[in-house]
CSV table of N, CA, C and O in Angstrom, one decimal:
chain,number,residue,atom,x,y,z
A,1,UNK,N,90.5,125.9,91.4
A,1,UNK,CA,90.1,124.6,91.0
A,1,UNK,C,91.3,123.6,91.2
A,1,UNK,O,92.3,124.0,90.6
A,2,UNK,N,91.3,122.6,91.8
A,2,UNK,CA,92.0,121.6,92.0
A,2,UNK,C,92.2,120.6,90.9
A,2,UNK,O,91.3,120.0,90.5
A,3,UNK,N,93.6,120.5,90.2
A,3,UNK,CA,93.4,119.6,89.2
A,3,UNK,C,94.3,118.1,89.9
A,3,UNK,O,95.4,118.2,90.5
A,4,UNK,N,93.5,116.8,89.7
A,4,UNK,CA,94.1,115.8,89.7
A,4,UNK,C,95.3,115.4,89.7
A,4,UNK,O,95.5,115.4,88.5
A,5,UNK,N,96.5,114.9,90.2
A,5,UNK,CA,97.2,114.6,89.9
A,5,UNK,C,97.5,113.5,88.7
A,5,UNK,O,98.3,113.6,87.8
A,6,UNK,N,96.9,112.8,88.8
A,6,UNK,CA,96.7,111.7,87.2
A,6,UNK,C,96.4,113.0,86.2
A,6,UNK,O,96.9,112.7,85.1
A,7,UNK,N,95.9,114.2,86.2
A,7,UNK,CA,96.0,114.4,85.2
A,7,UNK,C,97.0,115.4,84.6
A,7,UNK,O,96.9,115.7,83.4
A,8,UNK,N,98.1,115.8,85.6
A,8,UNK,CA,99.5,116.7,85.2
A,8,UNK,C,100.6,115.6,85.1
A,8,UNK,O,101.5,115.6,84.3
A,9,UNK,N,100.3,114.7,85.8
A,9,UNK,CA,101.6,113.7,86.3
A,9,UNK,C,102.4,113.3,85.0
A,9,UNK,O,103.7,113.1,85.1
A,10,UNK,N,101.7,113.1,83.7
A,10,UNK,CA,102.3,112.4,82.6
A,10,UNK,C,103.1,113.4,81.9
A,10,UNK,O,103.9,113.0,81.0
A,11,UNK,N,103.0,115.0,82.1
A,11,UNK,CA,103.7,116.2,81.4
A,11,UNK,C,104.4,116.6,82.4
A,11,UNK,O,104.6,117.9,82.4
A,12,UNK,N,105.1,115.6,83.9
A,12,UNK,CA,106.0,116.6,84.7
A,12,UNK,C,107.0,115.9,83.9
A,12,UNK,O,106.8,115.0,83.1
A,13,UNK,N,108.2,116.4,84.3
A,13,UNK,CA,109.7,116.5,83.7
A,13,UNK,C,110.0,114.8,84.5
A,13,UNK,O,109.4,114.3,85.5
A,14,UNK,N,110.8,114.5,84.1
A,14,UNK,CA,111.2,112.9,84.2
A,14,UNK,C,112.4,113.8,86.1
A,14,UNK,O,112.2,113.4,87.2
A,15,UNK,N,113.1,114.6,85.9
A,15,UNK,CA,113.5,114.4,87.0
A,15,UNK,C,112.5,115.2,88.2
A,15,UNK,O,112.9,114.8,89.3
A,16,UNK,N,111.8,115.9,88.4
A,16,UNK,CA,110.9,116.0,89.1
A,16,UNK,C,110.3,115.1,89.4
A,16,UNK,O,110.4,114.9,90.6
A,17,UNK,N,109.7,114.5,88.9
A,17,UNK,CA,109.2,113.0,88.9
A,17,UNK,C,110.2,112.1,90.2
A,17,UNK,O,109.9,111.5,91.2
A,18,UNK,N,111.8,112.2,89.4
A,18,UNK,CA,112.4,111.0,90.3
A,18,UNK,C,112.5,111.9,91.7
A,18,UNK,O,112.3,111.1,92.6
A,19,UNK,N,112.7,112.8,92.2
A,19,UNK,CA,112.9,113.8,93.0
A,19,UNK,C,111.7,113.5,94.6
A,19,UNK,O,112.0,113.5,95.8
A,20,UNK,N,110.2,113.3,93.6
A,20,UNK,CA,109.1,113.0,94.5
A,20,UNK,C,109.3,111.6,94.9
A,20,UNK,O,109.3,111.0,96.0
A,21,UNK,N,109.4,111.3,93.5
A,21,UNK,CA,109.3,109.4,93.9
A,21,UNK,C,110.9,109.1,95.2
A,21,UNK,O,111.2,107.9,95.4
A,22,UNK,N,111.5,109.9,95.8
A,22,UNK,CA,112.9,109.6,96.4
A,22,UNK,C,112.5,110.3,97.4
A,22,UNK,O,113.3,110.0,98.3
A,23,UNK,N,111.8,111.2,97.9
A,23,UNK,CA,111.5,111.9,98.9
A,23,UNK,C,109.8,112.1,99.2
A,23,UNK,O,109.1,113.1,99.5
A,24,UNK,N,109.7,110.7,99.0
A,24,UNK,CA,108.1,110.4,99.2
A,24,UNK,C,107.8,111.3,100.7
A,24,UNK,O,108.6,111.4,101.5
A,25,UNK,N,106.2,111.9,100.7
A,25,UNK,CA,106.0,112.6,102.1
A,25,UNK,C,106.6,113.5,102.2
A,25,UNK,O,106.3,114.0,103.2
A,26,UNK,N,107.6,114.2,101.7
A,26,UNK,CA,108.2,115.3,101.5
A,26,UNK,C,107.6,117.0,102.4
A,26,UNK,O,107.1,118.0,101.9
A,27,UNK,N,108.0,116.8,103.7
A,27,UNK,CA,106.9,118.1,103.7
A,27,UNK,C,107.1,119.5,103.2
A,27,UNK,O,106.2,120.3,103.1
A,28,UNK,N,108.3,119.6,102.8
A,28,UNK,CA,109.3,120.8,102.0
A,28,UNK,C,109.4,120.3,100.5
A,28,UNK,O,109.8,119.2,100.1
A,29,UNK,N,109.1,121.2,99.8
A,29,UNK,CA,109.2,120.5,98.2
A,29,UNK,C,110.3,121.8,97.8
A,29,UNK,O,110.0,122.9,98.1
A,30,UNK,N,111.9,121.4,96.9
A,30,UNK,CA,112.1,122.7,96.7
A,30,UNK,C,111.8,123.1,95.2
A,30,UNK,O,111.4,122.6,94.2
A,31,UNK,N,112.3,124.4,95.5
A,31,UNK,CA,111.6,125.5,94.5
A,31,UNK,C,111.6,124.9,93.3
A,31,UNK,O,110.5,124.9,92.7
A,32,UNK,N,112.6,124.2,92.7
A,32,UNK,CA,112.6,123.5,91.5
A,32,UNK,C,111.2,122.7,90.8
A,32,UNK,O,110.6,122.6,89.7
A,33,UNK,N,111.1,122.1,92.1
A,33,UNK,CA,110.1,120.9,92.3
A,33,UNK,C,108.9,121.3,92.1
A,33,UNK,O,108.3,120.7,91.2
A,34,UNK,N,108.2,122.5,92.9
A,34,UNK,CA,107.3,123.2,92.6
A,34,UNK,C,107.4,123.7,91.3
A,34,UNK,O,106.4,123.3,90.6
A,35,UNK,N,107.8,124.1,90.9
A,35,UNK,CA,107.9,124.8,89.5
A,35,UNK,C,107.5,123.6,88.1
A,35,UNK,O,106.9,123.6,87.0
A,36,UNK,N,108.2,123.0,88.7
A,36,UNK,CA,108.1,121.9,87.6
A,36,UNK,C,106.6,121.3,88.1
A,36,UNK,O,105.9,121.0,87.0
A,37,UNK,N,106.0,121.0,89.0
A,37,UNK,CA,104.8,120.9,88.9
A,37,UNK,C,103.8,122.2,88.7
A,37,UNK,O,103.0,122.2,89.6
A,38,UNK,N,103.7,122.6,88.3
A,38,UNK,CA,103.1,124.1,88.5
A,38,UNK,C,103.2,124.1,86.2
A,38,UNK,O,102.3,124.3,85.4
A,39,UNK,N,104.2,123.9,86.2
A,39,UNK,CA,104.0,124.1,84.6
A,39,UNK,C,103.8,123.0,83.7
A,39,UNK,O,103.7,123.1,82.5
A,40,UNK,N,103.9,121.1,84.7
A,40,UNK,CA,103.0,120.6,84.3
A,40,UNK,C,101.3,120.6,84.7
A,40,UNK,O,100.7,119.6,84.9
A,41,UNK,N,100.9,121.9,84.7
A,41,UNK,CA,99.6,121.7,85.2
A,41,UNK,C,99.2,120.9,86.9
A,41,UNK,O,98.2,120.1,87.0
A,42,UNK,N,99.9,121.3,87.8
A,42,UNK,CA,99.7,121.0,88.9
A,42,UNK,C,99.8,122.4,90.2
A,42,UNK,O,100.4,123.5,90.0
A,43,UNK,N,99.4,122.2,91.0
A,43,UNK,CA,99.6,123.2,91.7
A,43,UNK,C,100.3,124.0,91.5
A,43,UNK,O,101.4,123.7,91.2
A,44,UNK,N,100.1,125.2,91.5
A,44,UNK,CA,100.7,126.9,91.6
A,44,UNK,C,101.5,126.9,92.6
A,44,UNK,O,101.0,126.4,93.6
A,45,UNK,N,103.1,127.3,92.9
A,45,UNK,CA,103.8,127.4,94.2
A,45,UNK,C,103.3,128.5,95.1
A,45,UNK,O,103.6,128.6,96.3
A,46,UNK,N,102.5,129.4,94.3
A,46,UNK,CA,101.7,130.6,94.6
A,46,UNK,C,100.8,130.8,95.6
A,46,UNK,O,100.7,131.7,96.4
A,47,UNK,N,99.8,129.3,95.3
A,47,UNK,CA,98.9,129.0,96.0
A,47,UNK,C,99.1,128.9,97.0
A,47,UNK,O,100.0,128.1,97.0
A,48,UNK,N,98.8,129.2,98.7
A,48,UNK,CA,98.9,128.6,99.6
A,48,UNK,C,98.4,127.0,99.7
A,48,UNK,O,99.0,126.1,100.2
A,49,UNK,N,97.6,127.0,99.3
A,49,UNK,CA,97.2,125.6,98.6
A,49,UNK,C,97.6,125.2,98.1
A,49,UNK,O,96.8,124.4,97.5
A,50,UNK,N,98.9,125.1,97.7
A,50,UNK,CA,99.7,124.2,96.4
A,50,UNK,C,100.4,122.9,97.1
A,50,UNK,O,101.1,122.2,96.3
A,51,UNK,N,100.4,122.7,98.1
A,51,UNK,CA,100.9,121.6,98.8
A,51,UNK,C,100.1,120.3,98.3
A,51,UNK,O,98.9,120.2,98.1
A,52,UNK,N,101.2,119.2,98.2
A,52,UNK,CA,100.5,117.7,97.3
A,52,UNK,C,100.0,117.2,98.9
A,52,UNK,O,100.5,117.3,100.0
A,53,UNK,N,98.5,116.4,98.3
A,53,UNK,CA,97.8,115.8,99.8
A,53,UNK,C,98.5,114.9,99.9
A,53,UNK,O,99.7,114.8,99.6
A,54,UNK,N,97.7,114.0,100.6
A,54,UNK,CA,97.9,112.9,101.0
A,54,UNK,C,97.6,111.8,99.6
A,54,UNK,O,98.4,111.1,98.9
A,55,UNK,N,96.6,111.9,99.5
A,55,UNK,CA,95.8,111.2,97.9
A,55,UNK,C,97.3,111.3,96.8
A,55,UNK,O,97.8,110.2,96.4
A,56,UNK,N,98.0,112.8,96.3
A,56,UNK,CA,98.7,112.8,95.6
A,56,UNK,C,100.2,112.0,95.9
A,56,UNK,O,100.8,111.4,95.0
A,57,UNK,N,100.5,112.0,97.2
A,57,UNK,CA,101.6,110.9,97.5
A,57,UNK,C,101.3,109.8,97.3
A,57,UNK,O,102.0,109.0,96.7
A,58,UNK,N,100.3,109.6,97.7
A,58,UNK,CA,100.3,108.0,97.8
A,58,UNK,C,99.9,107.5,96.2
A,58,UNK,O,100.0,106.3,95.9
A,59,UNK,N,99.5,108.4,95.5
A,59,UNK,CA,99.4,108.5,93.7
A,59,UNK,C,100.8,108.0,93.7
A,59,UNK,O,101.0,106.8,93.7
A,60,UNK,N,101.9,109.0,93.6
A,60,UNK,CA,103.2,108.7,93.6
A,60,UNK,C,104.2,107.8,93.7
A,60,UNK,O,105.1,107.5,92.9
A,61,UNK,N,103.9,107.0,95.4
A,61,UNK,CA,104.2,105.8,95.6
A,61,UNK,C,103.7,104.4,94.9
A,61,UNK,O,104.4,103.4,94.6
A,62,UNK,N,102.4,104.8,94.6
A,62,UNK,CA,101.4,103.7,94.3
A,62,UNK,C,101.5,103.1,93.1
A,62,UNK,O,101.8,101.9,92.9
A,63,UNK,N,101.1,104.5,92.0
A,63,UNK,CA,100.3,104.9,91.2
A,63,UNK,C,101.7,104.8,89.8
A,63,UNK,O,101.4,104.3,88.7
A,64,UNK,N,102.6,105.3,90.1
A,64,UNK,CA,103.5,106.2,89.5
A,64,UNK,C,104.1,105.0,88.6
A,64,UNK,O,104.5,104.1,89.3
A,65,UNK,N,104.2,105.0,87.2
A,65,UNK,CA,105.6,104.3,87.0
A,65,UNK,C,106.8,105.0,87.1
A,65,UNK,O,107.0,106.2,87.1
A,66,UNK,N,108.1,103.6,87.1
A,66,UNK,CA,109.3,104.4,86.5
A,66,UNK,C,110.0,104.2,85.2
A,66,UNK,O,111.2,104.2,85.0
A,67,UNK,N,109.3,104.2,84.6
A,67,UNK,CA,109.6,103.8,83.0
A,67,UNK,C,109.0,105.1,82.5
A,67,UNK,O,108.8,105.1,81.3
A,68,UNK,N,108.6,106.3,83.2
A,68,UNK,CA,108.1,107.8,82.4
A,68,UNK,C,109.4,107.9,81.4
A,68,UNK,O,109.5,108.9,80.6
């Protein structure tokens, strides 16, 4: 099951967060980064499927404050 990004985004870690927001489109996420999405409730690094879409970037750019 696919969860939202709106709905992990507010329990990732403030630097994970700045990490995406600085390397927007990112096609390599490292291990850190994954991880830290993965235990705020976002993609599994496990998954082959754990790659952020397109929808979830442009969340990021768009969407994102920086006052987390």
């Amino acid at each position: 099951m696919l969860v939202e990004i709106f709905m992990w985004w507010l329990d990732l870690d403030l630097a994970t967060k700045e990490w995406l927001r600085e390397n927007l489109y990112a096609e390599e996420l490292p291990l850190v980064v994954l991880q830290g999405i993965a235990e705020a409730g976002g993609p599994h690094p496990d998954n082959p499927a754990a790659a952020l879409t397109v929808a979830d970037w442009d969340f990021i750019q768009t969407q994102s404050e920086f006052v987390d």
